[in-house]
Tab-separated table of C-alpha atoms in Angstrom:
chain	number	residue	atom	x	y	z
A	239	UNK	CA	-3.352	0.486	27.670
A	240	UNK	CA	-0.290	1.368	25.671
A	241	UNK	CA	-0.043	0.916	21.920
A	242	UNK	CA	2.440	-1.929	22.477
A	243	UNK	CA	-0.126	-3.729	24.615
A	244	UNK	CA	-2.644	-3.302	21.761
A	245	UNK	CA	-0.244	-4.897	19.295
A	246	UNK	CA	0.305	-7.793	21.685
A	247	UNK	CA	-3.433	-8.438	21.735
A	248	UNK	CA	-3.762	-8.741	17.928
A	249	UNK	CA	-4.843	-12.255	16.905
A	250	UNK	CA	-4.779	-13.678	13.416
A	251	UNK	CA	-7.364	-15.733	11.490
A	252	UNK	CA	-7.474	-17.158	7.990
A	253	UNK	CA	-9.717	-15.270	5.608
A	254	UNK	CA	-12.674	-17.494	4.899
A	255	UNK	CA	-16.093	-16.872	3.407
A	256	UNK	CA	-17.574	-16.174	6.861
A	257	UNK	CA	-14.839	-13.554	7.432
A	258	UNK	CA	-15.590	-11.727	4.120
A	259	UNK	CA	-17.468	-8.893	5.909
A	260	UNK	CA	-14.388	-8.204	8.069
A	261	UNK	CA	-12.067	-8.403	5.060
A	262	UNK	CA	-14.302	-5.960	3.197
A	263	UNK	CA	-14.453	-3.623	6.231
A	264	UNK	CA	-10.682	-3.507	6.535
A	265	UNK	CA	-10.019	-2.993	2.843
A	266	UNK	CA	-12.680	-0.203	2.607
A	267	UNK	CA	-11.507	1.628	5.744
A	268	UNK	CA	-9.823	5.031	5.403
A	269	UNK	CA	-6.491	4.476	3.684
A	270	UNK	CA	-7.349	0.834	2.917
A	271	UNK	CA	-6.313	-0.977	-0.260
A	272	UNK	CA	-9.752	-0.721	-1.869
A	273	UNK	CA	-8.282	-0.040	-5.309
A	274	UNK	CA	-6.147	-3.166	-5.283
A	275	UNK	CA	-8.014	-5.732	-3.229
A	276	UNK	CA	-4.766	-7.665	-3.204
A	277	UNK	CA	-5.412	-8.832	-6.794
A	278	UNK	CA	-2.309	-7.412	-8.543
A	279	UNK	CA	-0.306	-10.601	-8.013
A	280	UNK	CA	-3.369	-12.938	-8.244
A	281	UNK	CA	-5.172	-11.738	-11.341
A	282	UNK	CA	-5.547	-14.110	-14.266
A	283	UNK	CA	-4.780	-12.582	-17.658
A	284	UNK	CA	-8.512	-11.958	-18.161
A	285	UNK	CA	-8.902	-10.403	-14.701
A	286	UNK	CA	-5.820	-8.210	-15.274
A	287	UNK	CA	-7.707	-6.403	-18.028
A	288	UNK	CA	-10.049	-4.973	-15.339
A	289	UNK	CA	-8.025	-2.821	-13.004
A	290	UNK	CA	-10.852	-0.969	-11.255
A	291	UNK	CA	-11.562	-1.558	-7.563
A	292	UNK	CA	-15.028	-2.941	-8.177
A	293	UNK	CA	-13.741	-5.658	-10.527
A	294	UNK	CA	-10.808	-6.547	-8.252
A	295	UNK	CA	-13.133	-6.766	-5.250
A	296	UNK	CA	-15.422	-9.151	-7.135
A	297	UNK	CA	-12.473	-11.294	-8.187
A	298	UNK	CA	-11.225	-11.509	-4.602
A	299	UNK	CA	-14.733	-12.264	-3.244
A	300	UNK	CA	-15.057	-15.127	-5.804
A	301	UNK	CA	-11.750	-16.645	-4.614
A	302	UNK	CA	-12.679	-16.428	-0.970
A	303	UNK	CA	-16.147	-17.840	-1.562
A	304	UNK	CA	-14.542	-20.772	-3.419
A	305	UNK	CA	-12.322	-21.534	-0.428
A	306	UNK	CA	-9.030	-20.382	-2.032
A	307	UNK	CA	-6.475	-19.453	0.620
A	308	UNK	CA	-5.665	-15.756	0.337
A	309	UNK	CA	-4.219	-14.716	3.698
A	310	UNK	CA	-4.760	-13.650	7.278
A	311	UNK	CA	-6.687	-10.919	8.996
A	312	UNK	CA	-5.345	-9.497	12.260
A	313	UNK	CA	-7.963	-8.517	14.834
A	314	UNK	CA	-7.734	-6.257	17.809
A	315	UNK	CA	-10.679	-7.384	19.905
A	316	UNK	CA	-13.362	-7.744	17.226
A	317	UNK	CA	-11.956	-5.105	14.854
A	318	UNK	CA	-10.012	-6.153	11.745
A	319	UNK	CA	-6.795	-4.065	11.843
A	320	UNK	CA	-4.223	-5.889	9.711
A	321	UNK	CA	-3.931	-7.978	6.578
A	322	UNK	CA	-1.236	-10.291	5.234
A	323	UNK	CA	-1.452	-11.946	1.848
A	324	UNK	CA	-0.020	-15.380	2.492
A	325	UNK	CA	-0.904	-18.370	0.387
A	326	UNK	CA	0.639	-21.109	-1.712
A	327	UNK	CA	2.851	-19.499	-4.356
A	328	UNK	CA	0.855	-21.371	-7.023
A	329	UNK	CA	-2.221	-19.233	-6.207
A	330	UNK	CA	-0.403	-16.118	-7.459
A	331	UNK	CA	0.810	-15.395	-10.949
A	332	UNK	CA	4.586	-15.709	-11.192
A	333	UNK	CA	6.167	-13.637	-8.422
A	334	UNK	CA	9.632	-14.831	-9.439
A	335	UNK	CA	10.884	-15.828	-12.826
A	336	UNK	CA	13.512	-18.373	-11.820
A	337	UNK	CA	11.877	-21.501	-13.265
A	338	UNK	CA	11.601	-23.089	-9.809
A	339	UNK	CA	8.693	-25.335	-8.907
A	340	UNK	CA	5.998	-23.975	-6.592
A	341	UNK	CA	5.500	-27.151	-4.607
A	342	UNK	CA	5.749	-26.505	-0.891
A	343	UNK	CA	6.475	-22.818	-1.286
A	344	UNK	CA	4.108	-20.247	0.222
A	345	UNK	CA	4.371	-16.541	-0.557
A	346	UNK	CA	3.938	-13.491	1.634
A	347	UNK	CA	3.051	-10.915	-0.997
A	348	UNK	CA	1.782	-7.836	0.905
A	349	UNK	CA	0.646	-6.218	4.116
A	350	UNK	CA	-1.834	-3.621	5.252
A	351	UNK	CA	-2.121	-2.229	8.777
A	352	UNK	CA	-4.499	0.475	9.967
A	353	UNK	CA	-2.647	3.752	10.432
A	354	UNK	CA	-2.863	3.940	14.221
A	355	UNK	CA	-0.941	0.659	14.648
A	356	UNK	CA	1.826	1.301	12.071
A	357	UNK	CA	5.450	1.841	12.976
A	358	UNK	CA	5.237	-0.150	16.230
A	359	UNK	CA	6.588	-3.490	15.198
A	360	UNK	CA	3.352	-5.179	14.197
A	361	UNK	CA	4.852	-6.425	10.945
A	362	UNK	CA	7.075	-8.801	12.877
A	363	UNK	CA	3.978	-10.299	14.540
A	364	UNK	CA	2.260	-10.583	11.171
A	365	UNK	CA	5.274	-12.358	9.606
A	366	UNK	CA	5.412	-14.794	12.516
A	367	UNK	CA	1.655	-15.552	12.200
A	368	UNK	CA	1.956	-15.997	8.476
A	369	UNK	CA	4.915	-18.354	8.847
A	370	UNK	CA	3.091	-20.382	11.506
A	371	UNK	CA	-0.015	-20.506	9.292
A	372	UNK	CA	1.957	-21.690	6.241
A	373	UNK	CA	3.791	-24.298	8.342
A	374	UNK	CA	0.458	-25.610	9.694
A	375	UNK	CA	-0.749	-26.073	6.105
A	376	UNK	CA	2.303	-28.039	5.041
A	377	UNK	CA	4.623	-25.396	3.597
A	378	UNK	CA	8.311	-26.226	3.540
A	379	UNK	CA	9.418	-22.736	2.477
A	380	UNK	CA	7.920	-19.290	3.017
A	381	UNK	CA	9.011	-16.755	0.433
A	382	UNK	CA	8.667	-12.936	0.509
A	383	UNK	CA	9.569	-10.096	-1.846
A	384	UNK	CA	10.565	-7.100	0.280
A	385	UNK	CA	12.200	-3.878	-0.848
A	386	UNK	CA	14.844	-1.651	0.615
A	387	UNK	CA	13.476	0.956	3.056
A	388	UNK	CA	14.189	3.814	0.615
A	389	UNK	CA	12.331	2.150	-2.286
A	390	UNK	CA	9.773	4.459	-3.930
A	391	UNK	CA	7.491	1.501	-4.760
A	392	UNK	CA	6.384	-1.921	-3.613
A	393	UNK	CA	6.548	-0.784	-0.003
A	394	UNK	CA	3.383	-2.832	0.746
A	395	UNK	CA	5.547	-5.951	0.298
A	396	UNK	CA	7.578	-5.142	3.426
A	397	UNK	CA	11.161	-4.153	3.986
A	398	UNK	CA	14.379	-6.187	3.763
A	399	UNK	CA	15.511	-5.502	7.374
A	400	UNK	CA	12.191	-6.745	8.731
A	401	UNK	CA	12.501	-10.065	6.923
A	402	UNK	CA	16.184	-10.405	7.885
A	403	UNK	CA	15.185	-9.917	11.537
A	404	UNK	CA	12.573	-12.665	11.122
A	405	UNK	CA	15.228	-15.153	9.990
A	406	UNK	CA	14.582	-15.005	6.208
A	407	UNK	CA	17.573	-15.169	3.815
A	408	UNK	CA	17.987	-13.490	0.476
A	409	UNK	CA	18.025	-15.969	-2.411
A	410	UNK	CA	17.669	-13.623	-5.422
A	411	UNK	CA	15.961	-10.658	-6.969
A	412	UNK	CA	12.642	-10.181	-8.767
A	413	UNK	CA	12.922	-7.117	-10.955
A	414	UNK	CA	14.992	-4.100	-9.963
A	415	UNK	CA	13.482	-3.324	-6.600
A	416	UNK	CA	12.146	-6.572	-5.078
A	417	UNK	CA	14.434	-8.907	-3.240
A	418	UNK	CA	13.468	-12.582	-2.921
A	419	UNK	CA	13.777	-13.864	0.666
A	420	UNK	CA	13.029	-17.352	1.913
A	421	UNK	CA	12.623	-19.050	5.274
A	422	UNK	CA	13.014	-22.839	5.176
A	423	UNK	CA	10.567	-24.540	7.530
A	424	UNK	CA	11.627	-28.158	7.077
């Protein structure tokens, strides 16, 4: 099988309590985001005081056990190989400071893909899966915060050209590096 065929076989599932072991396995794999646990944009003020991986892992585990939507895992056969943080914007701390209401807006905040599958277009598949997931849960807008390809930081949030290719349109900026892109679903 070619690598492209592998990417075509990746399927996506919501992270739920029963998928915690797979989530943990992916985040703790070599090169995985085990220091962040995708809590940077989710942490409450109290949680933000604890920036170590152990505390962040515990905070994420608590959310998942409580049934809070946090995102999707991508599987190749039975192996977790990709992550996308996609959830109602209200479940994150403010990703944009434009005073807009969160109702109906879902955010794609970050990605992680195992090294062997990177650079082959899998992010487009992840964005499509995240958009379909948000739509199925009633979202009217999906929002993302990508950076320019040459950005030295926030690269885990994706790149502007990838979201443009997926039909998203720029609606503003969040800080100096992050663009705000939206896709209207309704």
